[in-house]
XYZ file of C-alpha atoms in Angstrom:
575
model
C 47.667 -40.053 13.190
C 49.662 -38.270 12.764
C 52.318 -38.605 10.241
C 55.740 -37.411 9.942
C 58.835 -38.421 8.193
C 62.072 -37.522 6.553
C 62.404 -37.207 2.811
C 64.657 -40.255 2.907
C 64.458 -43.466 4.881
C 66.955 -42.027 7.318
C 65.412 -40.645 10.437
C 66.518 -37.854 12.691
C 65.598 -36.585 16.129
C 62.196 -37.666 17.384
C 59.757 -35.541 19.366
C 56.425 -36.368 20.915
C 53.458 -35.956 18.596
C 49.677 -35.952 18.822
C 48.080 -39.264 19.682
C 51.455 -40.616 20.785
C 53.055 -40.446 17.353
C 56.678 -39.697 16.680
C 57.405 -36.735 14.507
C 60.024 -36.097 11.862
C 60.427 -33.052 9.653
C 60.553 -33.706 5.910
C 62.858 -31.997 3.522
C 61.282 -29.806 0.834
C 58.953 -31.067 -1.853
C 59.380 -30.777 -5.591
C 60.477 -27.275 -6.579
C 60.094 -23.991 -4.745
C 56.603 -23.153 -3.559
C 55.011 -20.195 -5.302
C 54.510 -17.150 -3.077
C 51.090 -16.883 -1.436
C 48.552 -14.552 -2.943
C 47.916 -11.290 -1.055
C 45.221 -11.179 1.611
C 42.255 -8.923 0.899
C 40.951 -6.560 3.546
C 37.473 -8.041 3.038
C 37.568 -11.718 4.053
C 34.865 -13.804 2.376
C 33.965 -17.376 1.527
C 35.767 -17.396 -1.796
C 33.906 -20.489 -3.020
C 30.464 -19.023 -2.591
C 27.309 -18.232 -0.668
C 23.951 -19.948 -0.824
C 20.815 -18.169 -1.852
C 18.349 -18.141 1.060
C 21.113 -18.472 3.696
C 23.023 -15.876 5.724
C 25.857 -14.169 3.865
C 28.505 -12.371 5.864
C 32.026 -11.073 5.326
C 34.618 -9.704 7.718
C 36.594 -6.525 7.086
C 40.011 -6.534 8.760
C 41.480 -3.067 9.261
C 45.209 -2.472 8.800
C 47.310 -2.396 11.971
C 46.973 0.971 13.681
C 43.665 1.846 12.025
C 40.704 1.902 14.402
C 37.696 2.774 12.231
C 36.409 3.783 8.801
C 34.307 6.876 8.177
C 32.275 5.397 5.338
C 30.705 2.099 6.426
C 28.947 1.291 3.148
C 29.894 -1.978 1.450
C 28.910 -2.769 -2.119
C 28.213 -6.048 -3.872
C 29.796 -5.713 -7.318
C 29.506 -7.926 -10.374
C 32.875 -9.578 -10.909
C 32.780 -9.188 -14.699
C 32.119 -5.446 -14.876
C 32.359 -3.955 -11.344
C 28.739 -2.756 -11.426
C 27.226 -2.208 -7.964
C 24.100 -4.346 -7.568
C 23.492 -4.170 -3.824
C 24.806 -2.264 -0.787
C 24.778 -2.661 2.962
C 26.175 -0.921 6.034
C 28.899 -2.830 7.862
C 28.801 -3.012 11.653
C 31.702 -2.316 13.980
C 34.390 -1.710 14.797
C 35.103 -4.448 17.300
C 38.312 -6.093 18.428
C 38.447 -9.821 17.806
C 39.655 -11.425 21.026
C 41.312 -14.352 19.223
C 43.389 -12.405 16.712
C 43.527 -8.891 18.121
C 42.308 -7.576 14.759
C 39.965 -4.606 14.484
C 37.068 -5.741 12.350
C 33.746 -4.843 10.842
C 31.152 -7.373 9.701
C 29.140 -6.954 6.520
C 25.820 -8.768 6.107
C 24.422 -9.108 2.595
C 21.925 -11.869 3.357
C 19.209 -9.947 1.544
C 21.023 -10.262 -1.768
C 20.094 -13.496 -3.562
C 20.735 -13.021 -7.282
C 22.842 -15.865 -8.671
C 26.173 -14.867 -10.193
C 29.826 -14.044 -9.524
C 30.578 -11.069 -7.311
C 32.957 -9.427 -4.893
C 32.460 -7.064 -1.942
C 33.952 -3.572 -2.172
C 34.433 -1.128 0.727
C 34.976 2.370 -0.684
C 35.730 3.780 2.767
C 38.936 1.722 3.040
C 41.670 2.024 0.441
C 44.254 -0.596 -0.513
C 46.989 0.607 -2.887
C 44.798 3.571 -3.767
C 41.734 1.490 -4.678
C 38.688 0.536 -2.582
C 39.326 -2.522 -0.412
C 37.679 -5.668 -1.725
C 37.150 -9.379 -1.235
C 38.046 -12.349 -3.378
C 35.505 -13.168 -6.055
C 32.778 -15.613 -5.022
C 29.648 -17.189 -6.470
C 26.104 -16.809 -5.182
C 23.701 -19.602 -6.037
C 21.648 -22.529 -4.731
C 24.338 -25.165 -5.333
C 27.686 -23.614 -4.375
C 28.817 -26.513 -2.173
C 28.445 -29.315 -4.721
C 31.929 -28.761 -6.111
C 33.543 -28.666 -2.639
C 31.651 -31.874 -1.747
C 32.839 -33.620 -4.895
C 36.399 -32.377 -4.419
C 36.428 -33.613 -0.817
C 35.277 -37.028 -2.028
C 38.249 -37.016 -4.397
C 40.342 -36.232 -1.332
C 39.023 -39.383 0.359
C 39.601 -41.438 -2.794
C 43.152 -40.113 -2.951
C 43.779 -41.659 0.481
C 43.073 -45.190 -0.771
C 45.656 -47.767 0.218
C 46.412 -50.979 -1.672
C 45.331 -49.759 -5.072
C 46.578 -47.501 -7.854
C 44.874 -44.107 -7.659
C 44.426 -41.489 -10.372
C 42.644 -38.131 -10.130
C 42.093 -35.755 -13.044
C 40.745 -32.219 -12.580
C 40.881 -30.190 -15.765
C 44.483 -30.319 -16.917
C 45.747 -31.369 -13.475
C 46.455 -34.992 -12.651
C 47.636 -36.796 -9.543
C 48.398 -40.500 -9.265
C 50.168 -43.175 -7.296
C 50.720 -46.856 -7.956
C 49.324 -49.782 -5.981
C 50.853 -49.761 -2.524
C 51.187 -51.803 0.677
C 50.340 -55.102 -0.943
C 51.944 -57.071 1.918
C 49.636 -55.832 4.679
C 49.861 -57.210 7.278
C 51.906 -59.500 9.548
C 50.707 -61.171 12.745
C 53.933 -61.124 14.757
C 52.438 -59.030 17.554
C 49.206 -61.032 17.684
C 50.342 -64.654 17.343
C 54.103 -64.423 17.742
C 54.563 -65.888 14.269
C 55.758 -63.981 11.211
C 52.775 -64.961 9.091
C 50.605 -62.723 6.982
C 46.850 -62.208 7.104
C 45.692 -60.123 4.118
C 44.789 -56.558 5.091
C 45.055 -54.745 1.769
C 42.773 -51.750 1.309
C 41.332 -48.991 3.455
C 42.348 -45.349 3.619
C 45.731 -43.951 4.560
C 44.911 -42.191 7.773
C 46.478 -38.779 7.387
C 49.744 -37.418 6.048
C 51.252 -40.823 6.840
C 50.411 -44.252 5.414
C 49.247 -45.940 8.600
C 45.749 -47.387 8.963
C 44.104 -46.886 12.343
C 40.838 -48.586 13.242
C 39.364 -46.035 15.647
C 39.888 -43.071 13.362
C 39.053 -45.069 10.239
C 35.774 -46.333 11.681
C 34.930 -42.888 13.026
C 35.562 -41.340 9.604
C 33.484 -43.981 7.822
C 30.752 -43.545 10.440
C 30.701 -39.794 9.830
C 30.269 -40.409 6.123
C 27.571 -43.039 6.611
C 25.731 -40.580 8.849
C 25.925 -38.135 5.942
C 24.425 -40.821 3.704
C 21.500 -41.421 6.052
C 20.894 -37.702 6.558
C 21.368 -36.541 2.949
C 20.713 -39.651 0.879
C 18.991 -37.967 -2.105
C 21.994 -35.700 -2.609
C 24.606 -38.398 -2.119
C 22.826 -41.045 -4.170
C 23.198 -38.796 -7.196
C 26.760 -37.700 -6.445
C 29.026 -38.666 -9.337
C 32.707 -39.455 -8.750
C 33.986 -40.692 -12.120
C 37.553 -41.104 -10.819
C 36.773 -44.125 -8.645
C 37.077 -47.567 -10.283
C 33.589 -48.581 -9.129
C 31.918 -45.645 -10.912
C 28.853 -46.812 -12.802
C 28.530 -50.029 -10.801
C 25.738 -51.352 -8.642
C 26.618 -49.115 -5.700
C 26.246 -45.331 -5.674
C 29.708 -43.805 -5.946
C 29.559 -42.413 -2.411
C 28.871 -45.824 -0.883
C 31.484 -47.470 -3.082
C 34.112 -45.138 -1.664
C 33.130 -45.802 1.940
C 33.023 -49.555 1.250
C 36.737 -49.455 0.440
C 37.309 -48.602 4.097
C 34.625 -50.892 5.511
C 36.049 -53.960 3.819
C 39.495 -53.171 5.165
C 38.048 -52.814 8.664
C 36.749 -56.374 8.390
C 40.327 -57.628 7.999
C 41.270 -56.273 11.417
C 38.822 -58.519 13.270
C 39.906 -61.844 14.699
C 37.925 -65.060 14.919
C 36.960 -64.204 18.504
C 35.461 -60.860 17.427
C 38.236 -58.696 18.847
C 39.783 -56.007 16.647
C 43.393 -54.995 16.203
C 43.977 -51.347 17.055
C 45.942 -50.504 13.903
C 47.958 -51.737 10.935
C 51.265 -49.903 10.541
C 54.997 -50.385 10.418
C 56.828 -50.012 13.707
C 57.829 -46.473 12.739
C 56.689 -43.795 10.320
C 57.702 -44.148 6.714
C 59.789 -41.515 4.972
C 58.421 -38.824 2.719
C 58.028 -41.204 -0.199
C 55.151 -42.103 -2.475
C 52.997 -44.878 -1.007
C 54.326 -47.471 -3.444
C 57.826 -46.544 -2.299
C 57.152 -47.557 1.299
C 58.676 -51.018 1.660
C 58.567 -51.438 5.426
C 56.940 -54.506 6.946
C 53.600 -53.614 8.463
C 51.886 -55.380 11.341
C 48.629 -55.787 13.194
C 48.890 -54.506 16.731
C 47.142 -56.271 19.620
C 43.405 -55.975 20.138
C 41.699 -53.014 21.794
C 38.100 -52.671 22.936
C 37.857 -49.081 21.657
C 38.690 -50.302 18.162
C 36.300 -53.236 18.600
C 33.466 -50.951 19.692
C 33.990 -48.627 16.746
C 34.083 -51.518 14.288
C 30.842 -52.896 15.754
C 29.189 -49.500 15.412
C 30.182 -48.674 11.859
C 29.531 -52.192 10.528
C 26.104 -52.294 12.158
C 25.413 -48.930 10.549
C 26.691 -50.233 7.210
C 24.538 -53.367 7.451
C 21.292 -51.374 7.256
C 22.602 -49.014 4.557
C 24.124 -51.552 2.154
C 21.294 -54.095 2.460
C 19.407 -52.415 -0.372
C 22.404 -52.772 -2.706
C 24.420 -55.805 -1.627
C 22.661 -58.151 0.788
C 25.636 -60.486 1.119
C 27.925 -57.627 2.131
C 25.315 -56.286 4.534
C 24.839 -59.700 6.141
C 28.610 -59.992 6.556
C 28.811 -56.583 8.177
C 26.076 -57.434 10.660
C 27.616 -60.796 11.506
C 30.945 -59.113 12.183
C 29.223 -56.474 14.315
C 27.490 -59.145 16.399
C 30.761 -61.024 16.821
C 32.484 -57.857 17.988
C 29.673 -57.085 20.396
C 30.012 -60.549 21.936
C 33.727 -59.882 22.367
C 32.973 -56.585 24.105
C 30.509 -58.314 26.416
C 33.192 -60.791 27.453
C 36.159 -58.398 27.699
C 36.575 -55.258 29.774
C 39.665 -54.011 27.955
C 42.224 -52.782 27.347
C 40.622 -49.887 25.496
C 43.890 -49.343 23.638
C 46.787 -51.808 23.850
C 50.091 -50.387 25.060
C 52.400 -50.779 22.082
C 54.565 -47.737 22.766
C 57.719 -49.783 23.283
C 57.426 -51.312 19.819
C 55.346 -48.977 17.653
C 56.240 -45.330 17.175
C 53.353 -44.659 14.808
C 50.130 -42.907 15.852
C 48.972 -44.070 19.252
C 45.328 -43.009 19.120
C 45.294 -43.490 22.840
C 42.265 -43.148 25.097
C 41.683 -44.150 28.681
C 38.109 -45.378 28.356
C 36.053 -47.232 25.770
C 32.697 -46.081 27.223
C 31.780 -43.880 24.261
C 32.785 -46.583 21.776
C 30.557 -49.150 23.485
C 27.659 -46.681 23.581
C 27.974 -45.968 19.851
C 28.090 -49.726 19.149
C 24.891 -50.389 21.108
C 23.057 -47.513 19.407
C 23.862 -48.683 15.886
C 23.052 -52.325 16.598
C 19.688 -51.289 18.022
C 18.906 -49.007 15.078
C 19.786 -51.787 12.630
C 18.079 -54.724 14.365
C 15.464 -53.187 16.649
C 16.445 -55.721 19.304
C 15.551 -54.614 22.826
C 18.802 -55.734 24.563
C 20.808 -53.326 22.421
C 18.438 -50.463 23.295
C 18.668 -51.316 26.976
C 22.449 -51.423 26.747
C 22.547 -48.018 25.063
C 20.205 -46.338 27.531
C 22.107 -47.798 30.470
C 25.283 -46.189 29.129
C 23.935 -42.689 28.511
C 24.591 -41.516 32.058
C 24.417 -37.738 32.168
C 22.167 -36.991 29.175
C 24.480 -34.494 27.540
C 25.470 -33.910 23.925
C 28.978 -32.605 23.261
C 29.597 -29.477 21.208
C 32.988 -30.821 20.171
C 33.609 -34.508 19.456
C 36.111 -36.586 17.523
C 37.539 -40.101 17.171
C 38.442 -40.294 20.883
C 34.825 -39.695 21.909
C 32.324 -40.919 19.283
C 29.481 -40.710 21.816
C 27.625 -38.086 19.759
C 27.345 -40.469 16.812
C 25.404 -42.884 18.993
C 23.315 -40.153 20.604
C 22.355 -38.691 17.234
C 21.326 -42.106 15.899
C 19.073 -42.523 18.942
C 17.681 -38.984 18.783
C 16.477 -39.107 15.194
C 15.483 -42.774 15.102
C 12.000 -43.679 13.911
C 11.938 -46.845 16.028
C 9.570 -47.323 18.945
C 10.575 -48.091 22.499
C 12.888 -45.250 23.517
C 12.717 -44.143 27.147
C 10.756 -40.840 27.113
C 12.806 -39.375 29.956
C 16.145 -40.142 28.305
C 14.857 -38.942 24.954
C 13.549 -35.651 26.362
C 16.774 -34.931 28.225
C 18.978 -35.660 25.210
C 16.704 -33.584 22.967
C 17.004 -30.646 25.341
C 20.785 -30.997 25.492
C 21.197 -31.301 21.725
C 19.061 -28.185 21.221
C 20.891 -26.174 23.867
C 24.278 -27.093 22.424
C 23.208 -26.200 18.897
C 21.716 -22.922 20.114
C 25.080 -22.087 21.626
C 26.925 -22.974 18.434
C 24.604 -20.844 16.313
C 24.937 -17.922 18.716
C 28.723 -18.264 18.792
C 28.858 -18.223 14.999
C 26.912 -14.978 14.832
C 28.956 -13.356 17.590
C 32.333 -14.449 16.227
C 34.268 -11.997 14.080
C 34.929 -14.779 11.553
C 31.802 -16.917 11.978
C 33.527 -19.743 13.896
C 31.163 -21.517 16.298
C 33.650 -23.212 18.627
C 36.340 -21.672 20.779
C 39.952 -22.743 21.131
C 42.553 -23.948 18.669
C 44.223 -27.341 18.735
C 45.590 -29.997 16.416
C 42.818 -30.599 13.879
C 40.381 -27.973 15.131
C 39.414 -27.194 11.522
C 37.909 -30.686 11.500
C 35.969 -29.867 14.664
C 34.614 -26.700 13.025
C 33.281 -28.789 10.125
C 31.970 -31.483 12.479
C 29.686 -29.071 14.343
C 27.539 -29.254 11.217
C 26.214 -32.556 12.564
C 25.173 -30.973 15.867
C 23.429 -28.185 13.970
C 21.707 -30.474 11.486
C 20.389 -32.834 14.179
C 19.043 -29.840 16.114
C 17.307 -28.703 12.930
C 15.561 -32.088 12.760
C 14.388 -31.675 16.347
C 13.392 -28.021 15.932
C 13.449 -26.709 12.343
C 14.863 -23.252 13.041
C 16.787 -21.904 10.029
C 19.481 -20.494 12.304
C 20.966 -23.995 12.493
C 21.410 -24.212 8.714
C 22.817 -20.688 8.721
C 25.278 -21.900 11.344
C 26.444 -24.710 9.057
C 26.878 -22.207 6.228
C 29.000 -19.956 8.433
C 31.312 -22.830 9.362
C 31.886 -23.507 5.682
C 32.407 -19.777 5.142
C 35.109 -19.854 7.801
C 36.903 -22.847 6.298
C 36.636 -21.463 2.771
C 38.139 -18.064 3.384
C 36.252 -16.027 5.977
C 39.103 -16.376 8.450
C 41.991 -14.198 9.570
C 44.155 -15.511 6.714
C 41.703 -14.826 3.856
C 42.629 -18.298 2.631
C 40.659 -21.482 2.187
C 41.791 -24.404 4.306
C 41.061 -27.111 1.715
C 43.559 -27.962 -1.008
C 42.354 -27.153 -4.502
C 39.372 -25.022 -3.463
C 38.781 -21.295 -3.534
C 41.180 -18.406 -3.066
C 44.777 -19.088 -2.054
C 44.293 -22.645 -0.702
C 47.081 -24.526 1.105
C 49.935 -25.432 -1.226
C 52.195 -27.204 1.277
C 50.085 -29.676 3.290
C 51.846 -32.199 5.495
C 50.880 -35.050 3.193
C 53.349 -37.545 1.836
C 52.002 -37.931 -1.718
C 51.808 -34.152 -2.130
C 55.393 -33.775 -0.964
C 56.903 -36.805 -2.692
C 55.403 -36.672 -6.171
C 56.955 -34.554 -8.912
C 53.867 -32.399 -9.328
C 53.705 -29.039 -7.581
C 49.963 -28.677 -6.808
C 49.029 -30.712 -3.711
C 46.488 -33.498 -3.937
C 43.010 -31.930 -3.927
C 40.140 -31.991 -1.454
C 42.160 -32.214 1.770
C 41.245 -30.119 4.824
C 44.325 -29.098 6.798
C 44.267 -29.146 10.598
C 44.438 -25.384 11.010
C 45.836 -22.889 13.454
C 47.317 -24.402 16.616
C 47.725 -23.186 19.268
C 45.907 -19.883 19.026
C 44.190 -18.228 16.091
C 47.338 -16.766 14.535
C 49.562 -19.859 14.434
C 48.684 -21.347 11.040
C 51.150 -21.157 8.204
C 51.351 -23.085 4.965
C 54.350 -25.297 5.659
C 54.553 -29.030 4.996
C 57.109 -29.373 7.796
C 54.620 -28.176 10.411
C 52.382 -31.185 10.918
C 50.715 -29.536 13.915
C 48.938 -27.000 11.690
C 49.163 -28.322 8.137
C 48.680 -32.073 8.280
C 45.593 -33.585 6.670
C 43.485 -36.435 8.047
C 40.513 -38.520 6.975
C 38.365 -37.591 9.986
C 38.702 -33.894 9.076
C 37.907 -34.485 5.410
C 34.941 -36.706 6.357
C 33.577 -33.882 8.526
C 33.921 -31.475 5.591
C 32.083 -33.990 3.404
C 29.250 -34.039 5.938
C 29.035 -30.243 6.180
C 28.994 -29.668 2.422
C 26.479 -32.475 1.880
C 24.188 -30.846 4.455
C 23.813 -27.766 2.243
C 23.921 -29.390 -1.204
C 20.479 -29.918 -2.732
C 19.509 -33.108 -4.497
C 19.634 -32.590 -8.266
C-alpha cells in the first residue's frame, strides 16, 4: 500500500506516499471517462434502506440559499411518482466539515418494501421539486453490496486467472506473478521459494503481510459474527464454488494459504512480497518484474499468528488438515515472537520503494496473536499473555492494519470461554460501550451520518470498520441504536455524502469510474472492476474527486473492501 505507477514501464519523478510507498501518476485509461451524473439536492443511500432501521436523507441547499419555507418531504413511488408518506425535515444547520447548509429528513417510520425517491416540493431544481436518487426499501438491501464486495476481493486474486461476469459486463485477467518469490534479501542467494497466490494489496500488485492478515482477520471476524448469512452466500465466479468449503471461506483461504508461504522454518514471517519498485499501469499478467521476500518483521509475524490461529478454529469443521496446519504455523510464529523482540518492521527503504507499512511497535500485533491463540486453544498461558498486554483497558474508535488491537479485544470481549479476569473484562466492556455510544451519537449528529471525524488516506475504510465497534457493543448491550449506526455508515458510503455519489465501484448512483486500480486502468474495458471501496476525501471533506491519478483519494485497498464486507454482512439476514 499504496500503489502507483506510470502507464509504461518508464518511471518519472517520485514523491513520498502513504506507508512509505513511492508514487507515480499513471497516464489515462482506455477511452475518455463519461461525465459524472448530476448531484441531487436530496442526498440518499441510493442502494437502499432497511425496513426496521433508521432512514435518513440530507438536503443540501444551493450556495447562497439559507432556508426553505416548506419543510415537507415526500416519499414517492419511483414508478409513478405517487406520494406514499411524508415527513418534516429539520434544519437548517451548517455542516462544519463542508460548509453546506443542510436539512435532515427522517422517514424511519416508513417501512413498505419497494422502490422510491424523496421529493422536497419547497426546493426547486430546474423548475421541478428537488429530489433524491431512486432507492429500494426492504429487509435485504445489503445482500447485493455484500456479494459485489466479495467479487471485489476475488478480483484482487494474485497468481490465478480471474473472471467476473455481472449481467452483460465482464472483467478478466490472466494468471499472474507465477515466479513469486525470490530469497535474495533473506538468504543472499537468488533462489525461489514458491509464494504464488494471495490478494493484490491495493491499486498495485504487491502483497503485504500485515495488511493482508488484517484484511483476512476482518473477514474471518465477519464469518464468526454472521456465520448463518455468510455460509449461504453464493459467489459463483470463484473457481471453488460448489466445493466443500462455503464460498466465503474459500475466498479467504486464497489469502491464508499465501500467508503460509511467507513464514520461515524458524517461525518468523517476511514483511512483504513485492518487486523493488512499483510496477507500471499494466495488467497483472503484464508485470514481469522479479519479486522478492523482504526480511522478517515481528509485526507481520504477530499478524500471521493471529489470523492463522483464528482460521484454525473456523476451518476445522471443513478441512481438518488445513486447520491443523494453520494452528501449527501459528504456534511456530508465537515461539518466534517469544524469542525475538523485533524489529517490528525491517528497514528496507534503501532497496524497496514499494509500500512500507511501517510501524514503530508490534505491541498490538502480539496482543491480537495471544487473543486468537487463547480463543482457539483455551490454553491459559495465551490468556495470561493477552491480559498482561492489555495495559490501559481502552477500545479504539478508529483502528486499522497498523493497530489491530481491537481485533484481539473484541475476540476476548465476546468469547464464551471461562477464565477471563473480571476486572479486565469489566473495564474493556465499559470502554467498548462508551466508544460505541459516541459513534452512534456522532452518526445522528452528523449532517451526513458519518460517525468518525477527520479525513485521511483510506478514511472511507475506517467509516466501514466502525461497524465492528457497533456490532460488538450490540452484543454487550443490545440497544438498536448500534445497528442503526451501522446502517448510517453504509448510507454515507452509498450516497448520503456531500457528493451524492456512492464510494464503491459498480454500486448505486454515480459510483467511482476512475479508481486508482491498475486492472481498471490497464484493461480495454471502460467500467472499473466492481466491488471496490475507494479511500475517500483526503484531507478534508471536500477533497475527493474521481480521478485515477489521485491515489490519495481514489485508490482501492483490500482492508477497506474487507471492512465494507463486514458492515454489509452485519445487516444482511440469513436466507
